[in-house]
């Protein structure tokens, strides 16, 4: 091997390492404090920033896995799919948006529900997939929430919901609005059966989701720093034409105003839920 | 009250003013005036019917928001007697955007409630344009529970652009207030009848709209978001509100087809704002029919009837 080849090989190796080191798969910059962290470190701290504690948006399955015993989750109602009763079209057709979301998330709609165990105790649990059309609540999401509650009643188990949603799904107009009524009504039956609903509000939970079952937990738990509101900050700014105060509509603001019972980091979810379930019996 | 004219109503106004003119002219013989008047009045009736039969969704939005449209207090005053308005949520304040109280319907005690818009700027500031704050929904809950305790039917009138999006409203829990209202309505074992009279604006409307029977006025609207809001989110431009109004399928006819409402109450020719007495009598007729139907059920059945009604809503495949 000539010196030229030798050097070339060395340079290539260096380049490979150099490339890896700037690879986005290895490092990520915190969107809140700007700290550059190892992905591995971020993952170890349940997708939060090891420096500032910022909770990054994670998938429905990841949230459920933080809470339930390993391997205990059994999905239900996965076959429900959205239709297009209103033939809704904005810049794209609604069915095309749904198709793209299915392809992206490998889920049929924006809500993942099933039965799992928390320290051995069976619970009914469901979570939103925000990357599926902004976690919006249409007919399928509403129906899956109600079926989760009904199944919980049949099996005498408590219900945990993990909300993360841009609100009602506009493309289903009035049908989405009615999911607010339907899900809230189902909670009346859950209560009559003496069973609890623990509502976990994660970043972001807004609009018609907040203004229905999600605010109706026997206990409401908010993820640190999460946006939780009825009207979004932009809508309010446009209405009152003022800049909103720092921290407005964030989890800590809701705690201060008595709307949630606690702000709880992901690392404490399972232990706290387990304690609460002991109380609910 | 001054009369506001929408663009597409201009031909109606033209004939109306000609009729007025003729009535004021004294030079013609009585026979000639009568003949001319009759032909114009016939023409007017046909024109009103034609224009209002073919309203597009964006035009319906305008009619639903017509400043002369009858509001909740107009209906209360013409349909009920002995109205006693009750105020306050007992927690923070009274919300004038939702009014409620006890009244009698053909002599029978009922609870009545509705969003209330103002007729002029001063009134609208007081009523907040019919956009309720959390206090409005908490007052509503208090009233629903009172009707439940004393076993009285509930009649609600819905006419709001939406729940108010403000700093104070968020601080005091707008989302919680609406959510709790939904749950309180779902729990009721007394009959509840709802009429969408003008604008059914999203969660702010639904917050008092979970009747066992729900009707809409012929030219009222009901949707998950305003056409303007929808346009600025999906089209990134509020100028597309007309397109959004079409896409949202927000007319009474659309909602009847989707089985979200039970009945459409037809409006007088030229819209509800042209004949308060006639529209009130039709609304009253609907309320009486709905209540007499519901009175046949026992209380548990009334709860279950409402539960199943909303449980069935949603369209999906499996």
PDB file of N, CA, C and O in Angstrom, chain B residues 57-59 61 65 226-232 235 237-248 250:
ATOM      1  N   UNK B  57     -74.697  27.645   1.776  1.00  0.00           N
ATOM      2  CA  UNK B  57     -74.211  27.613   3.163  1.00  0.00           C
ATOM      3  C   UNK B  57     -73.628  28.947   3.644  1.00  0.00           C
ATOM      4  O   UNK B  57     -73.969  29.377   4.754  1.00  0.00           O
ATOM      5  N   UNK B  58     -72.787  29.636   2.851  1.00  0.00           N
ATOM      6  CA  UNK B  58     -72.283  30.924   3.354  1.00  0.00           C
ATOM      7  C   UNK B  58     -73.409  31.945   3.588  1.00  0.00           C
ATOM      8  O   UNK B  58     -73.343  32.751   4.518  1.00  0.00           O
ATOM      9  N   UNK B  59     -74.455  31.881   2.755  1.00  0.00           N
ATOM     10  CA  UNK B  59     -75.592  32.789   2.976  1.00  0.00           C
ATOM     11  C   UNK B  59     -76.352  32.409   4.240  1.00  0.00           C
ATOM     12  O   UNK B  59     -76.818  33.262   4.987  1.00  0.00           O
ATOM     13  N   UNK B  61     -75.055  31.174   6.844  1.00  0.00           N
ATOM     14  CA  UNK B  61     -74.256  31.684   7.966  1.00  0.00           C
ATOM     15  C   UNK B  61     -74.671  33.130   8.260  1.00  0.00           C
ATOM     16  O   UNK B  61     -74.864  33.517   9.410  1.00  0.00           O
ATOM     17  N   UNK B  65     -76.709  34.627  11.594  1.00  0.00           N
ATOM     18  CA  UNK B  65     -76.123  35.719  12.397  1.00  0.00           C
ATOM     19  C   UNK B  65     -76.856  37.041  12.173  1.00  0.00           C
ATOM     20  O   UNK B  65     -76.368  38.097  12.585  1.00  0.00           O
ATOM     21  N   UNK B 226     -66.073  27.719  13.689  1.00  0.00           N
ATOM     22  CA  UNK B 226     -66.662  28.713  12.794  1.00  0.00           C
ATOM     23  C   UNK B 226     -66.010  28.584  11.418  1.00  0.00           C
ATOM     24  O   UNK B 226     -64.852  28.174  11.316  1.00  0.00           O
ATOM     25  N   UNK B 227     -66.726  28.955  10.347  1.00  0.00           N
ATOM     26  CA  UNK B 227     -66.110  28.900   9.014  1.00  0.00           C
ATOM     27  C   UNK B 227     -64.821  29.727   8.953  1.00  0.00           C
ATOM     28  O   UNK B 227     -63.854  29.317   8.318  1.00  0.00           O
ATOM     29  N   UNK B 228     -64.797  30.860   9.654  1.00  0.00           N
ATOM     30  CA  UNK B 228     -63.603  31.716   9.647  1.00  0.00           C
ATOM     31  C   UNK B 228     -62.432  31.006  10.331  1.00  0.00           C
ATOM     32  O   UNK B 228     -61.300  31.030   9.840  1.00  0.00           O
ATOM     33  N   UNK B 229     -62.713  30.381  11.483  1.00  0.00           N
ATOM     34  CA  UNK B 229     -61.669  29.663  12.221  1.00  0.00           C
ATOM     35  C   UNK B 229     -61.134  28.495  11.409  1.00  0.00           C
ATOM     36  O   UNK B 229     -59.917  28.272  11.327  1.00  0.00           O
ATOM     37  N   UNK B 230     -62.053  27.760  10.787  1.00  0.00           N
ATOM     38  CA  UNK B 230     -61.679  26.604   9.975  1.00  0.00           C
ATOM     39  C   UNK B 230     -60.811  27.048   8.798  1.00  0.00           C
ATOM     40  O   UNK B 230     -59.779  26.435   8.503  1.00  0.00           O
ATOM     41  N   UNK B 231     -61.211  28.140   8.155  1.00  0.00           N
ATOM     42  CA  UNK B 231     -60.461  28.641   6.996  1.00  0.00           C
ATOM     43  C   UNK B 231     -59.055  29.067   7.398  1.00  0.00           C
ATOM     44  O   UNK B 231     -58.089  28.781   6.690  1.00  0.00           O
ATOM     45  N   UNK B 232     -58.932  29.718   8.564  1.00  0.00           N
ATOM     46  CA  UNK B 232     -57.586  30.183   8.918  1.00  0.00           C
ATOM     47  C   UNK B 232     -56.685  29.023   9.332  1.00  0.00           C
ATOM     48  O   UNK B 232     -55.473  29.118   9.207  1.00  0.00           O
ATOM     49  N   UNK B 235     -56.998  26.437   5.499  1.00  0.00           N
ATOM     50  CA  UNK B 235     -56.602  27.136   4.272  1.00  0.00           C
ATOM     51  C   UNK B 235     -55.554  28.218   4.566  1.00  0.00           C
ATOM     52  O   UNK B 235     -55.124  28.922   3.668  1.00  0.00           O
ATOM     53  N   UNK B 237     -56.007  31.020   5.721  1.00  0.00           N
ATOM     54  CA  UNK B 237     -56.488  32.324   5.284  1.00  0.00           C
ATOM     55  C   UNK B 237     -57.994  32.441   5.560  1.00  0.00           C
ATOM     56  O   UNK B 237     -58.791  31.717   4.965  1.00  0.00           O
ATOM     57  N   UNK B 238     -58.380  33.353   6.461  1.00  0.00           N
ATOM     58  CA  UNK B 238     -59.804  33.486   6.809  1.00  0.00           C
ATOM     59  C   UNK B 238     -60.681  33.884   5.615  1.00  0.00           C
ATOM     60  O   UNK B 238     -61.901  33.721   5.656  1.00  0.00           O
ATOM     61  N   UNK B 239     -60.048  34.367   4.541  1.00  0.00           N
ATOM     62  CA  UNK B 239     -60.819  34.745   3.353  1.00  0.00           C
ATOM     63  C   UNK B 239     -61.511  33.538   2.715  1.00  0.00           C
ATOM     64  O   UNK B 239     -62.436  33.700   1.917  1.00  0.00           O
ATOM     65  N   UNK B 240     -61.077  32.328   3.064  1.00  0.00           N
ATOM     66  CA  UNK B 240     -61.712  31.121   2.530  1.00  0.00           C
ATOM     67  C   UNK B 240     -62.919  30.667   3.368  1.00  0.00           C
ATOM     68  O   UNK B 240     -63.351  29.525   3.262  1.00  0.00           O
ATOM     69  N   UNK B 241     -63.457  31.555   4.184  1.00  0.00           N
ATOM     70  CA  UNK B 241     -64.573  31.192   5.068  1.00  0.00           C
ATOM     71  C   UNK B 241     -65.755  30.620   4.284  1.00  0.00           C
ATOM     72  O   UNK B 241     -66.447  29.722   4.760  1.00  0.00           O
ATOM     73  N   UNK B 242     -65.980  31.147   3.080  1.00  0.00           N
ATOM     74  CA  UNK B 242     -67.084  30.651   2.259  1.00  0.00           C
ATOM     75  C   UNK B 242     -66.889  29.192   1.910  1.00  0.00           C
ATOM     76  O   UNK B 242     -67.811  28.375   2.042  1.00  0.00           O
ATOM     77  N   UNK B 243     -65.684  28.852   1.492  1.00  0.00           N
ATOM     78  CA  UNK B 243     -65.363  27.456   1.168  1.00  0.00           C
ATOM     79  C   UNK B 243     -65.502  26.572   2.405  1.00  0.00           C
ATOM     80  O   UNK B 243     -66.019  25.455   2.328  1.00  0.00           O
ATOM     81  N   UNK B 244     -65.009  27.089   3.536  1.00  0.00           N
ATOM     82  CA  UNK B 244     -65.088  26.327   4.783  1.00  0.00           C
ATOM     83  C   UNK B 244     -66.548  26.092   5.173  1.00  0.00           C
ATOM     84  O   UNK B 244     -66.904  25.007   5.630  1.00  0.00           O
ATOM     85  N   UNK B 245     -67.395  27.119   4.959  1.00  0.00           N
ATOM     86  CA  UNK B 245     -68.821  26.969   5.283  1.00  0.00           C
ATOM     87  C   UNK B 245     -69.438  25.839   4.465  1.00  0.00           C
ATOM     88  O   UNK B 245     -70.271  25.084   4.965  1.00  0.00           O
ATOM     89  N   UNK B 246     -69.032  25.714   3.219  1.00  0.00           N
ATOM     90  CA  UNK B 246     -69.523  24.613   2.381  1.00  0.00           C
ATOM     91  C   UNK B 246     -69.004  23.274   2.919  1.00  0.00           C
ATOM     92  O   UNK B 246     -69.750  22.318   3.081  1.00  0.00           O
ATOM     93  N   UNK B 247     -67.687  23.234   3.197  1.00  0.00           N
ATOM     94  CA  UNK B 247     -67.041  21.974   3.584  1.00  0.00           C
ATOM     95  C   UNK B 247     -67.537  21.452   4.927  1.00  0.00           C
ATOM     96  O   UNK B 247     -67.651  20.246   5.120  1.00  0.00           O
ATOM     97  N   UNK B 248     -67.852  22.362   5.858  1.00  0.00           N
ATOM     98  CA  UNK B 248     -68.210  21.940   7.217  1.00  0.00           C
ATOM     99  C   UNK B 248     -69.585  21.287   7.322  1.00  0.00           C
ATOM    100  O   UNK B 248     -69.914  20.707   8.345  1.00  0.00           O
ATOM    101  N   UNK B 250     -72.663  22.540   7.670  1.00  0.00           N
ATOM    102  CA  UNK B 250     -73.165  23.081   8.930  1.00  0.00           C
ATOM    103  C   UNK B 250     -74.627  23.500   8.913  1.00  0.00           C
ATOM    104  O   UNK B 250     -75.125  24.057   9.877  1.00  0.00           O
TER     105      UNK B 250
END
